[in-house]
Short mmCIF file of C-alpha atoms in Angstrom, two decimals:
data_model
loop_
_atom_site.label_atom_id
_atom_site.label_comp_id
_atom_site.label_asym_id
_atom_site.label_seq_id
_atom_site.Cartn_x
_atom_site.Cartn_y
_atom_site.Cartn_z
CA UNK A 1 -2.57 -11.90 31.02
CA UNK A 2 -0.97 -11.96 27.17
CA UNK A 3 2.22 -11.07 25.89
CA UNK A 4 2.86 -7.97 25.19
CA UNK A 5 5.75 -8.47 23.08
CA UNK A 6 6.03 -10.82 19.62
CA UNK A 7 9.40 -12.65 18.85
CA UNK A 8 9.75 -15.26 15.87
CA UNK A 9 12.33 -17.34 16.73
CA UNK A 10 14.37 -20.17 14.61
CA UNK A 11 13.62 -23.08 17.43
CA UNK A 12 11.19 -25.57 17.88
CA UNK A 13 8.49 -24.75 20.04
CA UNK A 14 6.08 -26.74 21.57
CA UNK A 15 4.33 -27.37 25.24
CA UNK A 16 7.28 -27.33 28.22
CA UNK A 17 9.79 -26.57 25.45
CA UNK A 18 12.37 -24.40 26.30
CA UNK A 19 14.12 -21.56 24.36
CA UNK A 20 17.33 -20.08 24.45
CA UNK A 21 17.87 -16.40 23.21
CA UNK A 22 20.38 -14.96 21.34
CA UNK A 23 22.24 -12.02 22.48
CA UNK A 24 20.32 -9.68 20.32
CA UNK A 25 17.34 -11.44 21.36
CA UNK A 26 18.22 -10.83 25.23
CA UNK A 27 19.51 -7.36 24.29
CA UNK A 28 15.75 -6.52 22.38
CA UNK A 29 13.61 -7.89 25.58
CA UNK A 30 15.37 -6.62 28.46
CA UNK A 31 17.22 -4.25 27.49
CA UNK A 32 14.83 -2.57 24.91
CA UNK A 33 11.40 -3.73 26.22
CA UNK A 34 12.14 -4.10 30.33
CA UNK A 35 10.93 -7.48 30.60
CA UNK A 36 12.07 -9.55 33.71
CA UNK A 37 11.72 -13.10 34.71
CA UNK A 38 8.21 -14.83 34.62
CA UNK A 39 7.00 -11.81 32.24
CA UNK A 40 5.60 -13.35 28.94
CA UNK A 41 6.55 -13.40 25.54
CA UNK A 42 4.23 -14.34 22.38
CA UNK A 43 6.74 -16.45 20.11
CA UNK A 44 6.11 -17.69 16.71
CA UNK A 45 9.05 -19.77 14.15
CA UNK A 46 7.07 -20.12 11.20
CA UNK A 47 6.33 -23.91 11.24
CA UNK A 48 4.69 -24.43 14.83
CA UNK A 49 2.19 -21.51 15.40
CA UNK A 50 2.14 -18.49 18.23
CA UNK A 51 3.23 -19.55 21.82
CA UNK A 52 2.87 -17.73 24.93
CA UNK A 53 6.46 -18.15 26.97
CA UNK A 54 7.71 -17.01 29.98
CA UNK A 55 11.05 -15.48 30.78
CA UNK A 56 12.84 -18.36 32.71
CA UNK A 57 16.25 -16.40 32.35
CA UNK A 58 17.19 -12.45 31.86
CA UNK A 59 20.76 -11.74 31.65
CA UNK A 60 22.60 -8.86 29.79
CA UNK A 61 23.67 -11.23 27.00
CA UNK A 62 21.46 -13.84 26.97
CA UNK A 63 18.41 -15.21 28.10
CA UNK A 64 15.57 -18.26 28.17
CA UNK A 65 12.55 -18.35 27.95
CA UNK A 66 9.91 -21.71 28.33
CA UNK A 67 6.59 -22.47 26.01
CA UNK A 68 3.76 -22.51 27.89
CA UNK A 69 0.18 -22.29 25.72
CA UNK A 70 -0.31 -22.16 22.31
CA UNK A 71 -2.17 -19.14 21.39
CA UNK A 72 -2.84 -19.08 18.11
CA UNK A 73 -1.95 -22.46 15.41
CA UNK A 74 0.24 -22.05 12.37
CA UNK A 75 -1.54 -20.32 9.79
CA UNK A 76 -0.02 -20.66 5.70
CA UNK A 77 -1.22 -18.28 3.07
CA UNK A 78 -2.26 -20.12 0.08
CA UNK A 79 0.22 -20.43 -2.63
CA UNK A 80 0.64 -17.49 -4.02
CA UNK A 81 4.01 -15.84 -4.97
CA UNK A 82 4.81 -11.96 -5.22
CA UNK A 83 7.36 -11.44 -7.78
CA UNK A 84 8.08 -7.43 -8.26
CA UNK A 85 11.37 -5.74 -9.50
CA UNK A 86 13.35 -3.87 -6.49
CA UNK A 87 13.02 -0.28 -6.13
CA UNK A 88 14.69 2.77 -3.94
CA UNK A 89 15.46 0.99 -0.77
CA UNK A 90 13.02 2.94 1.42
CA UNK A 91 9.72 1.15 -0.81
CA UNK A 92 11.50 -2.20 -1.52
CA UNK A 93 11.07 -2.58 2.11
CA UNK A 94 7.20 -1.53 1.56
CA UNK A 95 6.86 -4.67 -1.07
CA UNK A 96 8.21 -6.56 1.22
CA UNK A 97 6.24 -5.61 3.94
CA UNK A 98 2.96 -5.57 2.41
CA UNK A 99 3.58 -8.96 0.78
CA UNK A 100 3.56 -10.36 4.01
CA UNK A 101 0.75 -9.08 5.54
CA UNK A 102 -1.35 -9.67 2.72
CA UNK A 103 -0.23 -13.68 2.38
CA UNK A 104 1.90 -14.22 0.32
CA UNK A 105 3.57 -17.17 0.36
CA UNK A 106 7.07 -16.28 -1.70
CA UNK A 107 8.46 -12.94 -2.99
CA UNK A 108 10.42 -12.80 -5.92
CA UNK A 109 12.39 -9.71 -6.61
CA UNK A 110 12.79 -10.06 -10.18
CA UNK A 111 15.48 -8.37 -12.98
CA UNK A 112 13.85 -6.83 -15.59
CA UNK A 113 14.50 -4.84 -18.48
CA UNK A 114 14.04 -1.67 -16.90
CA UNK A 115 15.33 -2.35 -13.48
CA UNK A 116 17.85 -0.45 -11.94
CA UNK A 117 19.41 -2.63 -9.21
CA UNK A 118 21.41 -5.74 -10.16
CA UNK A 119 21.36 -6.90 -6.47
CA UNK A 120 19.62 -7.11 -3.62
CA UNK A 121 20.57 -7.65 0.13
CA UNK A 122 18.36 -10.86 0.26
CA UNK A 123 19.33 -11.00 3.99
CA UNK A 124 18.19 -7.71 4.80
CA UNK A 125 14.90 -8.11 2.80
CA UNK A 126 14.36 -11.81 4.84
CA UNK A 127 15.28 -9.70 8.02
CA UNK A 128 12.53 -7.51 6.91
CA UNK A 129 9.47 -9.98 6.54
CA UNK A 130 10.27 -11.16 9.43
CA UNK A 131 9.57 -8.19 11.30
CA UNK A 132 6.48 -7.33 9.63
CA UNK A 133 5.59 -10.67 10.51
CA UNK A 134 6.12 -9.82 14.26
CA UNK A 135 4.14 -6.59 14.06
CA UNK A 136 1.22 -7.85 11.78
CA UNK A 137 0.49 -10.69 13.80
CA UNK A 138 1.21 -13.85 11.70
CA UNK A 139 2.60 -16.78 11.98
CA UNK A 140 4.05 -17.80 8.61
CA UNK A 141 7.01 -15.94 7.14
CA UNK A 142 7.36 -16.41 3.40
CA UNK A 143 10.72 -16.76 1.91
CA UNK A 144 12.27 -13.69 0.14
CA UNK A 145 14.22 -15.42 -2.47
CA UNK A 146 17.32 -14.26 -4.13
CA UNK A 147 17.31 -11.59 -7.34
CA UNK A 148 16.04 -13.39 -10.13
CA UNK A 149 16.39 -12.77 -14.12
CA UNK A 150 12.77 -12.62 -15.32
CA UNK A 151 13.72 -14.37 -18.57
CA UNK A 152 15.07 -16.98 -16.95
CA UNK A 153 12.97 -17.48 -14.30
CA UNK A 154 9.94 -17.56 -16.83
CA UNK A 155 12.56 -19.88 -19.40
CA UNK A 156 12.18 -22.43 -16.35
CA UNK A 157 8.82 -21.78 -15.06
CA UNK A 158 7.46 -24.61 -12.47
CA UNK A 159 4.95 -26.60 -13.99
CA UNK A 160 1.56 -25.92 -12.84
CA UNK A 161 1.52 -22.87 -11.59
CA UNK A 162 -0.41 -20.00 -13.18
CA UNK A 163 0.97 -16.62 -13.30
CA UNK A 164 -0.72 -13.17 -13.22
CA UNK A 165 0.55 -10.06 -15.23
CA UNK A 166 -0.31 -6.97 -14.18
CA UNK A 167 0.24 -4.68 -17.20
CA UNK A 168 -0.65 -1.19 -16.50
CA UNK A 169 -0.71 -0.33 -20.36
CA UNK A 170 -3.66 -2.99 -20.78
CA UNK A 171 -7.39 -2.83 -21.06
CA UNK A 172 -7.84 -6.47 -19.58
CA UNK A 173 -9.87 -7.60 -17.31
CA UNK A 174 -9.88 -9.39 -13.98
CA UNK A 175 -9.52 -12.87 -12.78
CA UNK A 176 -13.35 -14.28 -13.21
CA UNK A 177 -12.97 -17.75 -14.22
CA UNK A 178 -9.75 -18.35 -13.37
CA UNK A 179 -7.96 -22.15 -11.84
CA UNK A 180 -7.41 -22.73 -8.55
CA UNK A 181 -3.70 -23.85 -7.86
CA UNK A 182 -0.42 -22.36 -7.52
CA UNK A 183 -0.10 -18.89 -8.74
CA UNK A 184 2.23 -16.16 -8.86
CA UNK A 185 1.57 -12.62 -9.18
CA UNK A 186 4.11 -9.86 -11.10
CA UNK A 187 4.17 -6.71 -11.00
CA UNK A 188 6.10 -3.95 -12.87
CA UNK A 189 8.92 -1.76 -12.56
CA UNK A 190 8.53 1.78 -12.20
CA UNK A 191 8.88 2.82 -16.18
CA UNK A 192 6.48 -0.48 -16.96
CA UNK A 193 7.68 -3.92 -18.78
CA UNK A 194 10.04 -3.57 -22.23
CA UNK A 195 7.85 -4.29 -25.25
CA UNK A 196 9.61 -7.73 -25.47
CA UNK A 197 8.81 -8.72 -22.07
CA UNK A 198 5.37 -7.44 -22.60
CA UNK A 199 5.09 -9.58 -25.57
CA UNK A 200 7.14 -12.28 -24.22
CA UNK A 201 3.97 -12.69 -21.08
CA UNK A 202 1.14 -11.91 -23.12
CA UNK A 203 2.04 -14.98 -25.26
CA UNK A 204 2.40 -17.48 -22.31
CA UNK A 205 0.11 -19.75 -21.96
CA UNK A 206 0.34 -20.34 -18.54
CA UNK A 207 0.17 -16.39 -17.99
CA UNK A 208 -2.96 -14.20 -17.81
CA UNK A 209 -3.25 -9.98 -18.12
CA UNK A 210 -4.81 -8.05 -15.64
CA UNK A 211 -5.20 -4.81 -15.13
CA UNK A 212 -5.03 -2.44 -11.67
CA UNK A 213 -7.64 0.10 -13.17
CA UNK A 214 -7.02 3.26 -15.64
CA UNK A 215 -4.28 5.47 -13.49
CA UNK A 216 -1.10 4.85 -12.73
CA UNK A 217 0.29 2.70 -9.63
CA UNK A 218 3.29 2.47 -7.90
CA UNK A 219 5.27 -0.72 -7.34
CA UNK A 220 4.42 -0.68 -4.03
CA UNK A 221 -0.01 0.33 -4.65
CA UNK A 222 0.45 -2.44 -7.38
CA UNK A 223 1.83 -5.12 -5.26
CA UNK A 224 -1.11 -4.51 -2.69
CA UNK A 225 -4.16 -3.73 -5.50
CA UNK A 226 -3.01 -7.39 -7.59
CA UNK A 227 -2.87 -9.43 -4.14
CA UNK A 228 -5.97 -8.18 -3.16
CA UNK A 229 -8.02 -9.13 -6.35
CA UNK A 230 -5.71 -12.54 -6.32
CA UNK A 231 -7.06 -13.11 -2.14
CA UNK A 232 -10.73 -11.64 -3.39
CA UNK A 233 -11.03 -13.73 -6.02
CA UNK A 234 -9.03 -17.23 -5.84
CA UNK A 235 -7.08 -17.24 -2.11
CA UNK A 236 -8.21 -16.56 1.53
CA UNK A 237 -10.36 -13.53 0.86
CA UNK A 238 -14.22 -15.33 1.32
CA UNK B 1 8.69 16.01 -27.75
CA UNK B 2 6.85 15.56 -24.24
CA UNK B 3 7.47 17.48 -21.06
CA UNK B 4 9.46 15.64 -18.86
CA UNK B 5 7.79 18.17 -15.84
CA UNK B 6 4.08 17.54 -14.56
CA UNK B 7 2.93 20.55 -12.44
CA UNK B 8 0.08 21.52 -10.90
CA UNK B 9 -0.70 25.24 -11.36
CA UNK B 10 -4.31 26.86 -9.95
CA UNK B 11 -5.30 28.91 -12.78
CA UNK B 12 -7.25 27.88 -16.16
CA UNK B 13 -5.87 25.88 -18.85
CA UNK B 14 -6.53 26.48 -22.60
CA UNK B 15 -5.34 26.67 -25.71
CA UNK B 16 -2.74 30.11 -25.99
CA UNK B 17 -3.92 30.71 -22.25
CA UNK B 18 -0.80 32.48 -20.36
CA UNK B 19 0.46 31.01 -16.96
CA UNK B 20 2.08 32.82 -14.20
CA UNK B 21 4.17 31.12 -11.86
CA UNK B 22 4.64 31.93 -8.78
CA UNK B 23 8.32 31.94 -6.79
CA UNK B 24 8.54 28.31 -6.13
CA UNK B 25 6.89 27.00 -9.46
CA UNK B 26 9.64 29.41 -11.22
CA UNK B 27 12.66 27.30 -8.41
CA UNK B 28 11.88 24.52 -8.92
CA UNK B 29 11.19 24.49 -12.86
CA UNK B 30 14.07 26.83 -13.56
CA UNK B 31 16.35 26.14 -10.09
CA UNK B 32 15.83 22.67 -9.54
CA UNK B 33 15.03 20.78 -13.29
CA UNK B 34 16.86 23.23 -15.05
CA UNK B 35 14.07 23.95 -17.69
CA UNK B 36 15.09 27.01 -20.03
CA UNK B 37 12.36 29.36 -22.68
CA UNK B 38 11.06 27.00 -25.28
CA UNK B 39 11.12 24.12 -23.18
CA UNK B 40 7.56 22.37 -22.32
CA UNK B 41 5.70 21.77 -19.32
CA UNK B 42 2.74 19.46 -18.69
CA UNK B 43 0.20 21.26 -16.78
CA UNK B 44 -2.93 20.27 -14.69
CA UNK B 45 -4.90 22.21 -12.59
CA UNK B 46 -7.38 19.26 -11.29
CA UNK B 47 -10.54 21.03 -13.62
CA UNK B 48 -9.20 21.43 -17.16
CA UNK B 49 -7.25 17.81 -17.82
CA UNK B 50 -3.46 18.21 -18.94
CA UNK B 51 -2.10 20.60 -20.73
CA UNK B 52 1.64 20.41 -22.94
CA UNK B 53 3.10 24.41 -22.14
CA UNK B 54 6.10 26.01 -23.34
CA UNK B 55 8.19 28.28 -21.05
CA UNK B 56 7.63 32.08 -22.40
CA UNK B 57 9.79 33.56 -19.69
CA UNK B 58 12.15 31.96 -16.94
CA UNK B 59 13.37 34.18 -14.39
CA UNK B 60 15.43 33.19 -11.02
CA UNK B 61 11.83 34.80 -9.01
CA UNK B 62 8.68 34.11 -11.49
CA UNK B 63 7.82 33.76 -15.02
CA UNK B 64 5.26 32.40 -17.40
CA UNK B 65 4.48 29.34 -19.74
CA UNK B 66 2.04 29.81 -22.71
CA UNK B 67 -0.71 26.17 -23.01
CA UNK B 68 -0.08 24.60 -26.01
CA UNK B 69 -2.40 21.67 -26.97
CA UNK B 70 -4.25 19.51 -24.52
CA UNK B 71 -2.56 16.00 -23.97
CA UNK B 72 -5.32 14.35 -21.61
CA UNK B 73 -8.83 15.08 -21.18
CA UNK B 74 -10.21 15.91 -17.30
CA UNK B 75 -10.65 12.33 -15.61
CA UNK B 76 -13.01 12.44 -12.21
CA UNK B 77 -12.56 9.01 -9.97
CA UNK B 78 -15.88 7.83 -8.88
CA UNK B 79 -17.65 9.58 -6.37
CA UNK B 80 -16.03 7.50 -3.36
CA UNK B 81 -14.54 9.11 0.00
CA UNK B 82 -11.72 7.63 1.99
CA UNK B 83 -12.20 7.85 5.78
CA UNK B 84 -9.05 6.86 7.71
CA UNK B 85 -7.14 8.04 11.45
CA UNK B 86 -4.33 9.84 11.16
CA UNK B 87 -1.62 7.72 12.35
CA UNK B 88 2.13 8.22 12.42
CA UNK B 89 3.40 11.29 9.92
CA UNK B 90 5.03 8.58 7.37
CA UNK B 91 2.04 6.08 6.96
CA UNK B 92 -0.34 9.31 7.50
CA UNK B 93 1.38 10.39 4.11
CA UNK B 94 1.31 7.45 2.30
CA UNK B 95 -2.68 6.67 2.92
CA UNK B 96 -3.17 10.37 0.93
CA UNK B 97 -0.52 8.90 -1.59
CA UNK B 98 -2.38 6.27 -2.07
CA UNK B 99 -5.84 7.37 -1.90
CA UNK B 100 -4.43 9.13 -5.19
CA UNK B 101 -3.44 6.55 -7.12
CA UNK B 102 -6.09 4.56 -6.25
CA UNK B 103 -8.79 7.17 -7.11
CA UNK B 104 -10.31 8.50 -4.08
CA UNK B 105 -12.88 11.43 -4.59
CA UNK B 106 -11.90 12.65 -1.55
CA UNK B 107 -10.03 12.50 1.59
CA UNK B 108 -11.37 12.64 5.13
CA UNK B 109 -9.70 12.04 8.04
CA UNK B 110 -11.48 10.82 11.09
CA UNK B 111 -10.74 11.22 14.74
CA UNK B 112 -11.86 8.06 16.27
CA UNK B 113 -11.85 6.51 19.94
CA UNK B 114 -8.42 4.99 19.32
CA UNK B 115 -7.05 7.92 17.33
CA UNK B 116 -3.88 9.66 19.05
CA UNK B 117 -3.75 12.76 17.00
CA UNK B 118 -6.10 15.62 17.44
CA UNK B 119 -5.20 17.83 14.94
CA UNK B 120 -3.86 17.18 11.45
CA UNK B 121 -1.74 19.68 9.08
CA UNK B 122 -4.28 19.62 6.78
CA UNK B 123 -2.23 21.82 3.91
CA UNK B 124 0.29 19.73 4.25
CA UNK B 125 -1.73 16.81 3.25
CA UNK B 126 -3.45 18.54 0.79
CA UNK B 127 -0.02 19.60 -0.52
CA UNK B 128 0.88 15.94 -0.14
CA UNK B 129 -2.16 15.21 -2.83
CA UNK B 130 -0.96 17.59 -5.21
CA UNK B 131 2.65 15.71 -5.39
CA UNK B 132 0.91 12.49 -5.73
CA UNK B 133 -0.99 13.36 -8.56
CA UNK B 134 2.05 15.48 -9.83
CA UNK B 135 3.77 12.15 -9.92
CA UNK B 136 0.92 9.38 -10.96
CA UNK B 137 -0.09 11.28 -13.70
CA UNK B 138 -3.47 11.63 -12.74
CA UNK B 139 -5.29 14.83 -13.64
CA UNK B 140 -7.42 14.93 -10.34
CA UNK B 141 -6.47 15.82 -7.06
CA UNK B 142 -8.63 15.33 -4.64
CA UNK B 143 -9.90 17.64 -1.86
CA UNK B 144 -8.14 16.57 1.97
CA UNK B 145 -10.73 17.55 4.36
CA UNK B 146 -10.21 18.87 7.80
CA UNK B 147 -9.91 16.41 10.98
CA UNK B 148 -13.65 15.43 11.39
CA UNK B 149 -14.73 13.39 14.85
CA UNK B 150 -16.63 10.37 13.75
CA UNK B 151 -19.23 10.31 16.01
CA UNK B 152 -20.15 13.58 14.25
CA UNK B 153 -19.52 12.89 10.76
CA UNK B 154 -21.58 9.77 11.35
CA UNK B 155 -24.76 11.58 12.75
CA UNK B 156 -24.63 14.51 10.34
CA UNK B 157 -23.95 11.72 7.39
CA UNK B 158 -24.82 12.98 3.85
CA UNK B 159 -27.66 11.62 2.25
CA UNK B 160 -27.81 8.49 0.02
CA UNK B 161 -23.95 8.17 0.83
CA UNK B 162 -23.59 4.33 1.49
CA UNK B 163 -20.25 3.26 3.91
CA UNK B 164 -18.52 0.21 3.16
CA UNK B 165 -16.43 -0.32 6.94
CA UNK B 166 -13.77 -2.66 7.24
CA UNK B 167 -14.04 -4.22 10.07
CA UNK B 168 -10.99 -6.06 10.68
CA UNK B 169 -12.52 -8.19 13.82
CA UNK B 170 -15.46 -9.07 11.82
CA UNK B 171 -16.00 -12.04 9.25
CA UNK B 172 -18.27 -10.34 7.34
CA UNK B 173 -18.03 -10.74 3.72
CA UNK B 174 -17.87 -7.97 0.60
CA UNK B 175 -19.24 -5.70 -1.77
CA UNK B 176 -21.52 -8.55 -3.62
CA UNK B 177 -24.98 -7.14 -4.23
CA UNK B 178 -24.44 -3.28 -2.90
CA UNK B 179 -25.85 -0.58 -4.52
CA UNK B 180 -23.97 1.80 -7.24
CA UNK B 181 -24.00 5.72 -6.46
CA UNK B 182 -21.72 7.48 -3.84
CA UNK B 183 -19.41 5.56 -1.36
CA UNK B 184 -17.47 6.30 1.22
CA UNK B 185 -14.94 3.35 2.92
CA UNK B 186 -13.30 3.55 6.24
CA UNK B 187 -10.39 1.76 7.55
CA UNK B 188 -9.88 1.57 11.19
CA UNK B 189 -7.47 2.54 12.96
CA UNK B 190 -4.40 1.26 14.75
CA UNK B 191 -5.54 -0.40 17.20
CA UNK B 192 -9.07 -0.47 15.27
CA UNK B 193 -12.20 0.65 16.46
CA UNK B 194 -13.90 0.64 20.15
CA UNK B 195 -16.32 -1.53 20.99
CA UNK B 196 -18.89 1.35 21.05
CA UNK B 197 -18.10 2.95 17.66
CA UNK B 198 -18.43 -1.19 16.17
CA UNK B 199 -21.64 -1.30 17.69
CA UNK B 200 -22.60 2.28 16.36
CA UNK B 201 -21.27 1.60 12.99
CA UNK B 202 -22.84 -1.88 12.37
CA UNK B 203 -26.36 -0.44 13.57
CA UNK B 204 -25.77 2.19 10.37
CA UNK B 205 -28.08 1.82 8.09
CA UNK B 206 -26.32 2.92 4.86
CA UNK B 207 -23.21 1.07 6.70
CA UNK B 208 -22.09 -2.46 5.32
CA UNK B 209 -19.03 -4.35 6.99
CA UNK B 210 -16.64 -5.56 5.06
CA UNK B 211 -13.97 -7.87 6.14
CA UNK B 212 -10.66 -7.40 4.60
CA UNK B 213 -9.26 -10.90 4.60
CA UNK B 214 -7.58 -13.22 7.66
CA UNK B 215 -4.61 -10.89 8.06
CA UNK B 216 -4.26 -7.32 10.43
CA UNK B 217 -3.41 -5.46 8.14
CA UNK B 218 -1.94 -1.88 8.91
CA UNK B 219 -4.04 1.04 7.94
CA UNK B 220 -2.31 2.00 4.76
CA UNK B 221 -2.46 -1.30 3.40
CA UNK B 222 -5.80 -1.74 4.27
CA UNK B 223 -6.26 1.67 2.25
CA UNK B 224 -5.32 0.09 -0.50
CA UNK B 225 -6.94 -3.03 -0.61
CA UNK B 226 -10.60 -1.40 0.44
CA UNK B 227 -10.23 1.09 -2.26
CA UNK B 228 -9.36 -1.70 -4.60
CA UNK B 229 -12.14 -4.10 -3.49
CA UNK B 230 -14.44 -1.11 -4.38
CA UNK B 231 -12.83 -0.13 -7.82
CA UNK B 232 -13.48 -3.83 -9.23
CA UNK B 233 -16.87 -4.36 -7.58
CA UNK B 234 -18.47 -0.30 -8.17
CA UNK B 235 -15.59 1.62 -9.06
CA UNK B 236 -14.00 2.20 -12.31
CA UNK B 237 -11.94 -0.76 -12.76
CA UNK B 238 -14.33 -2.64 -15.06
#
């Protein structure tokens, strides 16, 4: 019998390891999902793979599990970041969810010239990334960074990281012949990039302009399409 | 000045052509969007490209436009169908929206062994495809077919059409060396395909099993990823 519930915990996992539950986790497992002592839960913490754990104590306000066997090793996606401009709440949540499923290592909301929102709820987006990993069976949870201004991010760009700039207004090509190594993907905001941003991005020595086809894509669609292109060319879809 | 509103109409478009409006269209243009006589609207009908049309008559229950100049030629996406198993309403709507953006020629909901829903609202999904085309700037609206049983669809498969079978449980490859021509893409339902379906699909002479990477994707994510793979290899993303 294998676990029907997957749960992310921030606690070391290993054979025989007891894992205490927070009040919220206990409510979810015993109140909502109606698990009882002896039932199995699949646990992951983003570091130690996935473990089958048994309910040792089930209470209304707490409880504990004990890890039994490891059911999956720790997976770490290739080193690609997704940079995107936050849009309406529901679409932003979708982008985070899609980035987790598509195997982004890190998610970076960026403020561009045409971005409407000036702040994001980083904690909410991070929780959304955790939930997406719980649901898609992954063992890795990408970090969701705080909102960065695009111009500052480009000025402080990390040494050795390539940038795939998805420019809808361009007739650029794909990633053929692009170098292996750390990458970041930048997908545009609703309304596109400003001309100043486009000129700057195209002139960067570490940036490669890539086309996402002849149709206009929403930001969440563009994120999945761009990650597909990258994963099939340079990532772990072989 | 160009039009701020795009509208799909089921009426021939051409220079000087008058276009009568339905009550709903008049309500949208004049009640919701507050357009008045002389304002411009971008029209498309899926056949005659996009036209800039001027409001000739604006009434509460009707009105008319007159086409002036063609602002885009008619685009027709490559001949690829998207076959998918309907899921929860919001996700099904997303799949239709994504298929339009990604340039599917036809959208076919299929009932598989593990599909929960036994019926769909074809008219609602078709209206959703129209709305997606209005919003993404496209001039083509794919037909959304009625729900087909997968087994019958495969038994009556159209001569000469290839099938890209996206099997999450497989370590199959991509589309390298796949033949040009008409294709269909089949993405799996939540819960995957049954073993009988998988065996049958893998044995079909016109089917090619393709992997969508090492992570489990939701159906809407899989639809975008599969269409990206197809468009970059065999379609119009060159």
